[in-house]
Amino acid sequence: MIYIALVLLGLALALFAIIYINPGPRIQQTEATAWLRSVPIAHRGLHDEKAGIPENSLAAFAAAVDQGYAIEMDLQMSADGKVLVFHDYTLQRMTGVEGKVRDFTWEQLQELKLSGSNEGIPLFADLLALVGGKSPLLIEVKNEGAVGALEQGVIDELKNYSGEFAVQSFNPFVMSYFYKHAPSIVRGQLSSNFKKDSLVWWKKFLLRNLLLNFLSKPAFISYEYGALPSWFAHRVRAKGLLLLTWTVTNPQDYARAQQLYDNVIFEGFYA
């Protein structure tokens, strides 16, 4: 019995050591990441459904530009290979239509309206044309399937874009693709405590503790607000990584978050 207890204690200590030293390779920040410290980031644009400005719409992105905010958005791919801006994997919440985004062609998707407004689902290319370098972009690449097509599509769209931007994903293999195929693009690793996710426990453990950062090699971490222990935050900073948090929904939490994080992704108020 004592032997088993000692083994378990040893394993626990080993895991703690791995987590403690892990948050990724030590990096040196460059001018390319300076905006990640200084420009407030509007979550899915500066949206306000009561005003007819739904999330991830061109109207929300234009409003963010007008206020001088950086823009966070979500990218997926249609059935016919178009890179478009939409958060949920399913269409129901934002359009009232049943089905997954990836099962619809762009021709079908462009007929849909967001949250009963006059705004449609934008192409990533339309977003880039609208912003035109006037605001930095924080681009979440949403991919739970095979890595390659969506990621390369994003890279291709960004090749001739002259504004500031960074990419991020919950999926470390997505960021690994960017590292291998477009290493100059600033990368970030998204994470949370994953309490509400249906992932198996060991995947939650790896992702929650950033144990796959050796694959994504991020310049910054974007962690769910209220879910990151302060000691772990200090370890992240010790590696030279920038630390962002999402999503803060009121000015009081925004002020508190600024004490620990380099920047805050917000919605529902003016930062």
XYZ file of C-alpha atoms in Angstrom:
271
model
C 0.000 0.000 0.000
C 2.804 2.397 0.872
C 4.547 1.472 -2.386
C 1.442 2.304 -4.441
C 1.058 5.615 -2.600
C 4.682 6.519 -3.315
C 4.278 5.649 -6.999
C 1.157 7.793 -7.253
C 2.910 10.634 -5.454
C 5.853 10.320 -7.830
C 3.571 10.440 -10.857
C 1.762 13.475 -9.464
C 5.045 15.287 -8.879
C 6.271 14.358 -12.360
C 3.097 15.715 -13.941
C 3.347 18.911 -11.932
C 6.971 19.326 -13.049
C 6.004 18.817 -16.685
C 3.237 21.396 -16.432
C 5.436 23.828 -14.536
C 8.247 23.891 -17.055
C 6.146 23.412 -20.171
C 4.297 26.521 -21.404
C 6.365 26.427 -24.583
C 9.808 27.296 -25.834
C 11.221 30.589 -24.584
C 10.697 33.261 -27.219
C 11.698 36.835 -27.945
C 8.822 39.131 -28.872
C 9.176 41.323 -31.976
C 7.486 44.407 -33.395
C 5.000 42.088 -35.095
C 3.385 41.352 -31.726
C 3.467 44.888 -30.290
C -0.210 45.537 -31.095
C -1.218 42.502 -29.049
C -0.221 44.464 -25.948
C -1.687 47.837 -26.809
C -4.906 47.627 -28.845
C -8.161 46.459 -27.171
C -9.658 43.490 -29.030
C -13.375 43.405 -29.879
C -14.747 39.864 -29.711
C -16.320 38.950 -33.070
C -16.278 42.629 -33.911
C -18.110 45.393 -32.051
C -21.498 43.706 -32.283
C -24.841 44.820 -30.879
C -27.817 42.712 -31.949
C -30.305 45.262 -30.573
C -28.876 47.724 -33.061
C -28.992 45.190 -35.879
C -25.243 44.518 -35.748
C -24.723 40.766 -35.231
C -21.449 39.095 -34.274
C -18.926 38.304 -37.015
C -20.679 40.587 -39.499
C -19.203 43.256 -41.727
C -21.192 45.832 -39.749
C -19.591 44.652 -36.490
C -16.139 44.807 -38.050
C -16.738 48.289 -39.432
C -17.909 49.457 -35.982
C -14.723 48.085 -34.396
C -12.582 49.879 -36.963
C -14.431 53.134 -36.252
C -13.607 52.799 -32.532
C -9.950 51.947 -33.144
C -10.255 48.385 -31.798
C -8.532 45.272 -33.010
C -10.932 42.626 -34.336
C -11.239 39.030 -33.214
C -13.081 36.738 -35.625
C -13.626 33.067 -36.441
C -12.855 31.317 -39.717
C -14.286 28.133 -41.182
C -14.561 26.623 -44.666
C -17.648 25.969 -46.758
C -18.314 22.704 -48.581
C -16.832 24.170 -51.761
C -13.667 25.510 -50.149
C -14.490 29.153 -49.410
C -12.937 30.664 -46.267
C -15.712 32.441 -44.396
C -16.328 34.174 -41.070
C -18.597 32.278 -38.663
C -18.203 31.052 -35.103
C -20.466 28.058 -34.462
C -19.918 24.792 -36.302
C -23.701 24.668 -36.780
C -25.901 27.340 -38.350
C -28.920 27.180 -36.037
C -28.095 29.835 -33.421
C -27.190 32.605 -35.843
C -29.351 31.825 -38.903
C -32.193 29.550 -37.745
C -31.157 26.937 -40.322
C -30.338 23.354 -39.327
C -27.016 21.893 -40.379
C -23.268 22.308 -40.195
C -21.417 25.146 -41.905
C -19.045 22.740 -43.647
C -21.954 20.943 -45.374
C -23.208 24.051 -47.198
C -21.754 25.643 -50.328
C -20.967 29.326 -50.407
C -23.874 29.867 -52.800
C -26.214 28.422 -50.173
C -24.627 30.235 -47.238
C -24.739 33.671 -48.790
C -28.529 33.464 -48.898
C -28.684 33.351 -45.079
C -29.021 36.337 -42.729
C -27.493 36.683 -39.265
C -29.826 36.949 -36.264
C -32.720 38.340 -38.296
C -30.671 41.322 -39.491
C -29.784 42.430 -42.995
C -26.239 41.178 -42.473
C -25.038 38.015 -44.169
C -22.147 35.625 -43.513
C -18.983 37.341 -44.787
C -16.173 35.816 -46.753
C -12.758 36.283 -45.171
C -11.727 38.137 -48.326
C -14.576 40.626 -47.796
C -13.421 41.244 -44.221
C -9.854 41.885 -45.371
C -11.078 44.299 -48.045
C -13.261 46.155 -45.530
C -10.589 46.532 -42.851
C -7.742 47.212 -45.274
C -5.094 47.394 -42.567
C -6.939 50.002 -40.488
C -7.269 47.654 -37.473
C -5.244 44.627 -36.362
C -6.893 41.229 -36.804
C -6.921 38.342 -34.337
C -7.947 35.373 -36.457
C -9.259 32.199 -34.847
C -8.990 29.225 -37.169
C -11.761 26.795 -36.202
C -10.995 23.261 -37.298
C -11.823 20.004 -35.539
C -11.226 17.898 -38.661
C -8.330 17.226 -40.999
C -5.741 19.989 -41.001
C -4.594 21.488 -44.291
C -7.256 22.900 -46.595
C -8.649 25.603 -44.308
C -5.229 26.569 -42.970
C -3.738 26.889 -46.443
C -6.769 28.855 -47.560
C -6.181 31.347 -44.749
C -2.483 31.599 -45.603
C -3.302 32.239 -49.264
C -5.822 34.974 -48.390
C -3.279 36.720 -46.155
C -0.354 36.639 -48.601
C -1.105 40.048 -50.074
C -2.632 41.618 -46.973
C -0.542 44.454 -45.556
C -2.218 45.016 -42.187
C -1.286 43.638 -38.765
C -2.682 40.249 -37.801
C -2.157 37.077 -35.812
C -3.738 33.634 -35.943
C -4.872 31.462 -33.045
C -6.642 28.154 -32.489
C -7.631 25.701 -29.781
C -6.184 22.998 -32.024
C -2.370 22.826 -31.659
C -2.110 20.915 -34.938
C -3.672 23.883 -36.739
C -0.984 26.170 -35.352
C 1.664 23.578 -36.175
C 0.558 23.809 -39.820
C 1.076 27.571 -39.762
C 4.481 27.101 -38.139
C 5.557 24.717 -40.898
C 4.025 26.496 -43.898
C 3.975 30.174 -42.876
C 6.364 30.584 -39.932
C 6.415 34.380 -40.174
C 2.734 34.592 -39.197
C 2.310 35.306 -35.480
C 0.659 32.327 -33.767
C -1.324 31.981 -30.543
C -2.592 29.006 -28.565
C -6.155 29.223 -27.265
C -7.043 27.348 -24.101
C -9.496 27.061 -21.201
C -10.433 24.661 -18.425
C -12.665 22.784 -20.924
C -15.196 21.970 -18.184
C -18.121 22.299 -20.583
C -16.478 20.392 -23.443
C -17.094 16.742 -24.277
C -13.419 15.932 -24.852
C -11.964 12.869 -23.156
C -10.099 13.658 -19.932
C -6.584 13.239 -21.287
C -7.205 15.637 -24.173
C -8.570 18.183 -21.706
C -5.487 17.685 -19.548
C -3.057 18.225 -22.432
C -4.857 21.275 -23.790
C -5.657 22.889 -20.428
C -2.014 22.677 -19.376
C -0.592 23.731 -22.750
C 1.369 20.504 -23.032
C 1.274 20.582 -26.832
C 2.890 23.990 -27.182
C 5.962 22.266 -28.577
C 3.819 21.665 -31.678
C 2.166 25.076 -32.014
C 5.191 27.128 -30.872
C 3.004 30.147 -30.028
C 4.073 33.727 -29.417
C 1.060 34.243 -27.163
C -1.480 32.342 -25.110
C -5.161 33.278 -25.150
C -6.812 31.760 -22.069
C -10.401 31.767 -20.822
C -10.992 34.530 -18.275
C -11.102 33.224 -14.704
C -9.724 29.789 -15.618
C -5.961 30.373 -15.491
C -4.200 29.944 -12.113
C -1.964 32.911 -11.306
C 1.109 30.694 -10.801
C 0.626 29.262 -14.292
C 0.223 32.755 -15.700
C 3.611 33.679 -14.242
C 5.174 30.592 -15.853
C 3.756 31.639 -19.220
C 5.234 35.097 -18.818
C 8.581 33.653 -17.731
C 8.800 31.966 -21.146
C 8.410 35.334 -22.845
C 4.910 34.532 -24.081
C 2.262 37.234 -24.219
C -0.887 36.449 -22.272
C -4.383 37.347 -23.500
C -7.759 36.476 -22.027
C -11.281 35.975 -23.378
C -14.101 36.941 -23.178
C -14.683 39.771 -20.692
C -18.206 41.193 -20.729
C -18.182 44.138 -18.316
C -15.891 47.064 -17.396
C -15.246 45.781 -13.860
C -13.822 42.440 -15.020
C -11.963 44.274 -17.777
C -10.133 46.385 -15.195
C -9.285 43.285 -13.129
C -8.100 41.362 -16.173
C -5.708 44.130 -17.151
C -3.759 43.506 -13.928
C -2.774 39.988 -15.013
C -3.035 39.885 -18.797
C -1.260 41.744 -21.580
C -4.542 42.272 -23.398
C -8.236 41.518 -23.057
C -10.747 40.281 -25.620
C -14.063 41.957 -24.747
C -17.683 42.320 -25.822
C -20.838 44.074 -24.677
C -19.296 47.456 -23.780
C -16.749 50.013 -24.962
C -13.264 49.290 -23.658
